[in-house]
mmCIF file of C-alpha atoms in Angstrom:
data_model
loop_
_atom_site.group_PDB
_atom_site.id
_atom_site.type_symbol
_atom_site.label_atom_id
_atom_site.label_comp_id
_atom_site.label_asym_id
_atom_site.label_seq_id
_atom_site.Cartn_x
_atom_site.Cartn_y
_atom_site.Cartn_z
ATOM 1 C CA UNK A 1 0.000 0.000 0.000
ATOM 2 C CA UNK A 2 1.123 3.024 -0.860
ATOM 3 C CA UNK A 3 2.083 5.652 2.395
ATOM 4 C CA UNK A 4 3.369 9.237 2.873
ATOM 5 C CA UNK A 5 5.175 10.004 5.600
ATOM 6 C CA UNK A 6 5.618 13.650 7.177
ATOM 7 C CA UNK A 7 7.516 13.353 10.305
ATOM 8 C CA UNK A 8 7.229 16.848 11.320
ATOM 9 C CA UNK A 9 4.047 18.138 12.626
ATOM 10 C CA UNK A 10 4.491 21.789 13.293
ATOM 11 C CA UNK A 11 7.378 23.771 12.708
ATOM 12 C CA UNK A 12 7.731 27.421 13.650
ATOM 13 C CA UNK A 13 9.723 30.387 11.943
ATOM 14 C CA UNK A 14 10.695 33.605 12.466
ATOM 15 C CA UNK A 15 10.022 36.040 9.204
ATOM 16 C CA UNK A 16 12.777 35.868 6.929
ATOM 17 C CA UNK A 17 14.274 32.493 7.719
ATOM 18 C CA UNK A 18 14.637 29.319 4.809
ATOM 19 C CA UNK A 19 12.485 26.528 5.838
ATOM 20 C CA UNK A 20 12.361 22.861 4.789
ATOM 21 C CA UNK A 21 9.534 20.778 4.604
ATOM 22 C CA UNK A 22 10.163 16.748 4.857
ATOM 23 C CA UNK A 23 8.753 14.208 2.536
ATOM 24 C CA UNK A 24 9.264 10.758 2.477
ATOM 25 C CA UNK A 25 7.137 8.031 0.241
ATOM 26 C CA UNK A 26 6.462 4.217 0.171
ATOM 27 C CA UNK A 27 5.109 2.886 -3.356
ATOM 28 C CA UNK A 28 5.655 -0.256 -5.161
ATOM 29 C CA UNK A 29 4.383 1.663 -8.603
ATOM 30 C CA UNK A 30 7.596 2.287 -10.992
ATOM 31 C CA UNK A 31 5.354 5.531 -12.317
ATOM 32 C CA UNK A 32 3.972 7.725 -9.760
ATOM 33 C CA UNK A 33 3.723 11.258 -9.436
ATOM 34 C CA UNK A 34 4.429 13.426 -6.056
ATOM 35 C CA UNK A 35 2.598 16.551 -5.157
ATOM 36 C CA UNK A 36 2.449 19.411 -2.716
ATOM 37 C CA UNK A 37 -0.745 21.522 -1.627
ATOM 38 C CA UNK A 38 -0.967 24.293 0.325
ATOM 39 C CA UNK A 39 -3.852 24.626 2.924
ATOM 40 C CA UNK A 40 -4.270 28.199 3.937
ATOM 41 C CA UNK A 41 -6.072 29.010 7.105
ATOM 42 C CA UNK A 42 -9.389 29.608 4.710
ATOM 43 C CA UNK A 43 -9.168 25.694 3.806
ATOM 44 C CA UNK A 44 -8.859 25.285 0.375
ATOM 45 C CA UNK A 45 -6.344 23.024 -1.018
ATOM 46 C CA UNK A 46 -3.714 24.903 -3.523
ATOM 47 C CA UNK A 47 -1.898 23.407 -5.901
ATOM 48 C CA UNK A 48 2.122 23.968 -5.597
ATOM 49 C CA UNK A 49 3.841 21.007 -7.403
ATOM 50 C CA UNK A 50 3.572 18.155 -9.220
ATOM 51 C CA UNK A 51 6.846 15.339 -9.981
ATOM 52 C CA UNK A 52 6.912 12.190 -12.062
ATOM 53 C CA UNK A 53 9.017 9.102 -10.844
ATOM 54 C CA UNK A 54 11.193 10.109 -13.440
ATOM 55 C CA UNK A 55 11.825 13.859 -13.586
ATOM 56 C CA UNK A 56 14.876 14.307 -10.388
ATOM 57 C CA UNK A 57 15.509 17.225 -11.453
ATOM 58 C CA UNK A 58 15.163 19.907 -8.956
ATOM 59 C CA UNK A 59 12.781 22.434 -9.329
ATOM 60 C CA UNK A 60 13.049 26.467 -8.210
ATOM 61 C CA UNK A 61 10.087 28.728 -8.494
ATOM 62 C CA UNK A 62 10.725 31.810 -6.717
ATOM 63 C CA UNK A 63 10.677 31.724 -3.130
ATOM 64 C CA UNK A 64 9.626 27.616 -3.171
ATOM 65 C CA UNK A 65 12.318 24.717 -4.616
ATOM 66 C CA UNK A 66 11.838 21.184 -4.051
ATOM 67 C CA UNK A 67 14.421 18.212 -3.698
ATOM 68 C CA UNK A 68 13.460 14.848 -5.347
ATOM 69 C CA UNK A 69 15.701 12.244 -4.461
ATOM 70 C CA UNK A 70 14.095 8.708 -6.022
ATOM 71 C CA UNK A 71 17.106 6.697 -3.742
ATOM 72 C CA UNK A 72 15.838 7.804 -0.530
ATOM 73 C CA UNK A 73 11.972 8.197 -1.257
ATOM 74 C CA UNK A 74 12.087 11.964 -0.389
ATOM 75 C CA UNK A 75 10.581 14.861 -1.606
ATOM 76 C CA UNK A 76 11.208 18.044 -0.110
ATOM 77 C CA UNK A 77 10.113 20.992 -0.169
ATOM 78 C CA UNK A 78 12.281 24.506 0.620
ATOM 79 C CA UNK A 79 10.610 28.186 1.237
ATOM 80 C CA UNK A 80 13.488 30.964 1.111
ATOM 81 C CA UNK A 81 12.963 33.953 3.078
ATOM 82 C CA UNK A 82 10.215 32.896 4.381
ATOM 83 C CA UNK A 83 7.032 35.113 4.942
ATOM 84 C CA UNK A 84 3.833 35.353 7.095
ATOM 85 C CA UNK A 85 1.666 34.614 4.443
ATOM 86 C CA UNK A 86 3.429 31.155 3.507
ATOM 87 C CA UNK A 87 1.090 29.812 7.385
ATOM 88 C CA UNK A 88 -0.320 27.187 6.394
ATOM 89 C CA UNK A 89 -0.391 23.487 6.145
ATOM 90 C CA UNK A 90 1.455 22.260 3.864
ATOM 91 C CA UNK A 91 1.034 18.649 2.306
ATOM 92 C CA UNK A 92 2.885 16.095 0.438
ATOM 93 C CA UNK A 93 0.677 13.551 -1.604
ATOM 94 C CA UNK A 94 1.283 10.546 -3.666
ATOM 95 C CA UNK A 95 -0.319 9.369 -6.669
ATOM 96 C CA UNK A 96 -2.178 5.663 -6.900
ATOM 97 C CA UNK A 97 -3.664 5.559 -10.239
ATOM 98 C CA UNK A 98 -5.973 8.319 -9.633
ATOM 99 C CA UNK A 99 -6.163 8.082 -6.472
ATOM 100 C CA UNK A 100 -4.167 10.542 -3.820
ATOM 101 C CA UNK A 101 -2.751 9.731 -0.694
ATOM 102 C CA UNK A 102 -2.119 12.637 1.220
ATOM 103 C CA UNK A 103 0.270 12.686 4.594
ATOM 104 C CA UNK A 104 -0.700 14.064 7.789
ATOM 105 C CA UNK A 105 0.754 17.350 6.857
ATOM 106 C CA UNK A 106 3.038 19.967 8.316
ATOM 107 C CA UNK A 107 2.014 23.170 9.973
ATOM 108 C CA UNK A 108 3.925 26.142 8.786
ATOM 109 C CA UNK A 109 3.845 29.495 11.348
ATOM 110 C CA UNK A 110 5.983 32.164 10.556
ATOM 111 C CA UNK A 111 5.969 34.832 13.073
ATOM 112 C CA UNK A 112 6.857 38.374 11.982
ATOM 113 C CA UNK B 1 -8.854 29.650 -14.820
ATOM 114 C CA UNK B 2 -11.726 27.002 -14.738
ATOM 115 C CA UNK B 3 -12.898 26.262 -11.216
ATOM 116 C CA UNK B 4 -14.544 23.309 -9.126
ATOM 117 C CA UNK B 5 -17.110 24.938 -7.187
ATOM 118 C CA UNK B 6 -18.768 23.181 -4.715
ATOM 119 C CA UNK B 7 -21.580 24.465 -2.555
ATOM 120 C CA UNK B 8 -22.630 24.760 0.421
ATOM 121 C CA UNK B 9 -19.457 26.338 1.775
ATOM 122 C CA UNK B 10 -20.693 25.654 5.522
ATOM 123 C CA UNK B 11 -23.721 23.079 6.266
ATOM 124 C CA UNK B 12 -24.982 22.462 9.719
ATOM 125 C CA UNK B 13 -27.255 19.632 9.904
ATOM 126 C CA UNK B 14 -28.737 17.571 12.763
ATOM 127 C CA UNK B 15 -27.488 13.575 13.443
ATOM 128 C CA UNK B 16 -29.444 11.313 11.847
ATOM 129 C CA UNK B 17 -30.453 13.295 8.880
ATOM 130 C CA UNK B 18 -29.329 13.496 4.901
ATOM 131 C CA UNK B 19 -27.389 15.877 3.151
ATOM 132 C CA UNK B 20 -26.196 16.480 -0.046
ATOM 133 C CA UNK B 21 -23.295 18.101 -1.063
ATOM 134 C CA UNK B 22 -23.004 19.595 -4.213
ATOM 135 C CA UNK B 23 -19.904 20.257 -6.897
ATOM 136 C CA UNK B 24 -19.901 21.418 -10.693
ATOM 137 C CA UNK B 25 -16.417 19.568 -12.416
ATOM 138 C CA UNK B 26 -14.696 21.589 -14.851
ATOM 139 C CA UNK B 27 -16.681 20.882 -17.830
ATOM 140 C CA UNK B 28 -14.351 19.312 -19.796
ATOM 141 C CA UNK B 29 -13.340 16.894 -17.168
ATOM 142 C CA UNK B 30 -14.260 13.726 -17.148
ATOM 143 C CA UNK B 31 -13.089 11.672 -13.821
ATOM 144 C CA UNK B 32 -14.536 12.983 -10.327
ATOM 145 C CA UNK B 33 -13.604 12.437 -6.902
ATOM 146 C CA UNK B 34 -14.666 13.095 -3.338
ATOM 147 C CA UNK B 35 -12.096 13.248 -0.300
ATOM 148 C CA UNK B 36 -12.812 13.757 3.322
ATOM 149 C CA UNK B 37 -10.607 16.086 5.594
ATOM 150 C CA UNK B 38 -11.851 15.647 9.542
ATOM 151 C CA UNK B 39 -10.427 18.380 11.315
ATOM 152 C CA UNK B 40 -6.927 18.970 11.748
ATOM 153 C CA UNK B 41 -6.281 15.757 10.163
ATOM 154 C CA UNK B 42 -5.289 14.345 6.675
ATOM 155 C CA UNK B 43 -7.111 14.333 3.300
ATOM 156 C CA UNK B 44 -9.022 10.956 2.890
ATOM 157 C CA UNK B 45 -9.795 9.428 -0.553
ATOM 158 C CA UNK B 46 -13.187 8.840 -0.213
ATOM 159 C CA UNK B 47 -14.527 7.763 -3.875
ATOM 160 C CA UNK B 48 -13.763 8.150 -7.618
ATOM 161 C CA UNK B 49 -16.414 8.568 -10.119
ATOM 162 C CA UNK B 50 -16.155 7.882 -14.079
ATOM 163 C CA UNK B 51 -18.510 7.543 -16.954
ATOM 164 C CA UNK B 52 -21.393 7.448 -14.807
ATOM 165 C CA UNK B 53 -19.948 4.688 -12.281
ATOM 166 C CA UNK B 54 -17.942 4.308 -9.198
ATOM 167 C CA UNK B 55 -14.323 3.794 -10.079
ATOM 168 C CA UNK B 56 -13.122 2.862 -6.979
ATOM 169 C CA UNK B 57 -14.247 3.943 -3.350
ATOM 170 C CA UNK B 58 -12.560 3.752 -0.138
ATOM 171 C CA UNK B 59 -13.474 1.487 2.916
ATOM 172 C CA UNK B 60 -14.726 4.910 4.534
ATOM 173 C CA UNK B 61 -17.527 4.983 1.504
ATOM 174 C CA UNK B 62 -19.800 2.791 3.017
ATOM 175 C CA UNK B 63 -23.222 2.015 2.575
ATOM 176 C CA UNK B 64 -24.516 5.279 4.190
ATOM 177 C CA UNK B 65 -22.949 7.388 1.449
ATOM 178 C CA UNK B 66 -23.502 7.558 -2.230
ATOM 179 C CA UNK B 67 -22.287 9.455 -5.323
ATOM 180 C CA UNK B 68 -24.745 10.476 -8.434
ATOM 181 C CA UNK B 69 -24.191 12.771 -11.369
ATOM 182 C CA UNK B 70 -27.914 14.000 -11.871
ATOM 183 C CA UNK B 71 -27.263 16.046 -14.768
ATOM 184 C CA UNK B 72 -24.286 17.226 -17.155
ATOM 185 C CA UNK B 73 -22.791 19.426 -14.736
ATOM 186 C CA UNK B 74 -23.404 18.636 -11.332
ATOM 187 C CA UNK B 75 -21.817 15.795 -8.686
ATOM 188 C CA UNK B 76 -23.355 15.083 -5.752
ATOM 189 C CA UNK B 77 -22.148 13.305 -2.667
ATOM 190 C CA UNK B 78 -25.096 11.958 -0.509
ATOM 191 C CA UNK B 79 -24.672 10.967 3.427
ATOM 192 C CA UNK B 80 -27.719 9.243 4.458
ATOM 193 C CA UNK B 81 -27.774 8.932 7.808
ATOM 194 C CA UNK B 82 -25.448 11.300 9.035
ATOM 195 C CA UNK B 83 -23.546 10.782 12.418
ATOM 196 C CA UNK B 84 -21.019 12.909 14.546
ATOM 197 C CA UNK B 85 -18.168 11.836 13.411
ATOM 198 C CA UNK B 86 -19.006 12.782 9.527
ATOM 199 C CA UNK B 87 -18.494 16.734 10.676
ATOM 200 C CA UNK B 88 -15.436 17.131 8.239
ATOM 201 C CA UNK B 89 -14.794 19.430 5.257
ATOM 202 C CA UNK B 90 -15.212 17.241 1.791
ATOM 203 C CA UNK B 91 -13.632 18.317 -1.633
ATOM 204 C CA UNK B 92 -14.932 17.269 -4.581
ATOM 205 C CA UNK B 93 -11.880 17.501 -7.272
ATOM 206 C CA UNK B 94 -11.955 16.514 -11.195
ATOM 207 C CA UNK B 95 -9.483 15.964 -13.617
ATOM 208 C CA UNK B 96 -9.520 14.490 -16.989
ATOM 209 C CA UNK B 97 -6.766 11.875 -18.040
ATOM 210 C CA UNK B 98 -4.083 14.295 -19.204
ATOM 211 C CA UNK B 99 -4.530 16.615 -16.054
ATOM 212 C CA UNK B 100 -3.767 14.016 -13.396
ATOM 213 C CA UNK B 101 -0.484 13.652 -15.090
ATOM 214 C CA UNK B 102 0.321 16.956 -15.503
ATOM 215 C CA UNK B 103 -0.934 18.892 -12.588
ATOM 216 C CA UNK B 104 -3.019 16.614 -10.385
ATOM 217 C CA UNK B 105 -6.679 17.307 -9.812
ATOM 218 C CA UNK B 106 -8.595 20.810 -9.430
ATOM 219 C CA UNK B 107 -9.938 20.344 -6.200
ATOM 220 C CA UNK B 108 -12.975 22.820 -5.193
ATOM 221 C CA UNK B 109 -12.429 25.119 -2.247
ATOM 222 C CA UNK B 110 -14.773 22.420 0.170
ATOM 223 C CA UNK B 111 -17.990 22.091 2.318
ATOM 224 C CA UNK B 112 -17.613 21.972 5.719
ATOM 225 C CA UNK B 113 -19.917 19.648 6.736
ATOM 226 C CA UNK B 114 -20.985 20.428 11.000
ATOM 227 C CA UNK B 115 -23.251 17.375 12.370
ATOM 228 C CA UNK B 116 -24.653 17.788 15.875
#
């Protein structure tokens, strides 16, 4: 079965400060695809990313670049300089098919 | 941009009764989902939906819920019964076979769904 793991919870910056978020995925699938969403306080789900199982490349898009590393089953996610209005939780999900398994996602405060 | 839009945003309802929650796809889409978020906890696959049939489902889509597409546009989840421990928010999402590749699904912005 397929399983995303988010080992941190809650995490708590001061403005200005990078930030990691921490990924890690179980599959047996040789194609999947890995995604981020953003969950602002308002409760939507927002798109930020999506990966094949066979695109490592890295990925920058301004302030957010992710880290895709197929030999550890990570996918991580980096805010630079981070800013108040990147609260939120933030989750990592998995493609099964077309299905999505989400982790428990990671609460994001950044404090001015 | 094309939008899921789901409505209610907020529905209250009392244990033991229905409700139906309501979404409208993007209209070119043609696979549709419902997940489940309880509060402060993950995002649950609930069921998938395609050419007028259940895809797949979950073993939290029981017997007390149901899926329909009445019409061309609309998607409907149905809890019959409902109990406490349905209060959640549900998204209804769509995608069509080349946008699950590429970008994942449009998810609508939810229904939070209060039973007491």
């Amino acid at each position: 079965a397929q399983k995303v793991t988010q080992a941190q919870t809650e995490i708590s910056v001061v403005e200005k400060e990078d930030v990691t978020l921490d990924c890690v995925y179980e599959t047996r699938d040789t194609t999947y695809y890995l995604f981020w969403y953003k969950q602002p306080p308002s409760g939507e789900l927002v798109f930020l990313i999506r990966r094949n199982s066979f695109d490592e490349q890295n990925e920058i898009s301004g302030r957010y670049s992710w880290n895709f590393q197929k030999s550890t089953s990570s996918f991580n996610f980096t805010i630079t300089a981070s800013q108040v209005v990147d609260s939120a939780v933030y989750f990592c999900a998995l493609s099964e098919g077309r299905k999505l398994t989400f982790g428990k996602g990671i609460t994001l405060s950044v404090r001015p | 941009e094309p939008e899921v839009t789901q409505t209610p945003s907020h529905q209250v309802t009392q244990m033991g009764q229905e409700v139906i929650l309501r979404c409208v796809p993007i209209s070119n889409h043609l696979y549709f989902y419902w997940y489940r978020q309880i509060l402060g906890q993950k995002v649950e696959f609930l069921v998938s939906f395609y050419n007028n049939e259940i895809s797949e489902k979950s073993e939290i889509f029981d017997d007390q819920f149901s899926v329909e597409r009445p019409d061309g546009s609309n998607f409907t989840l149905k809890i019959r019964s409902t109990k406490l421990e349905d209060s959640a928010m549900y998204f209804c999402a769509s995608s069509d076979s080349r946008t699950v590749r590429t970008y994942g699904y449009t998810f609508g912005s939810g229904t939070r769904l209060t039973v007491v």
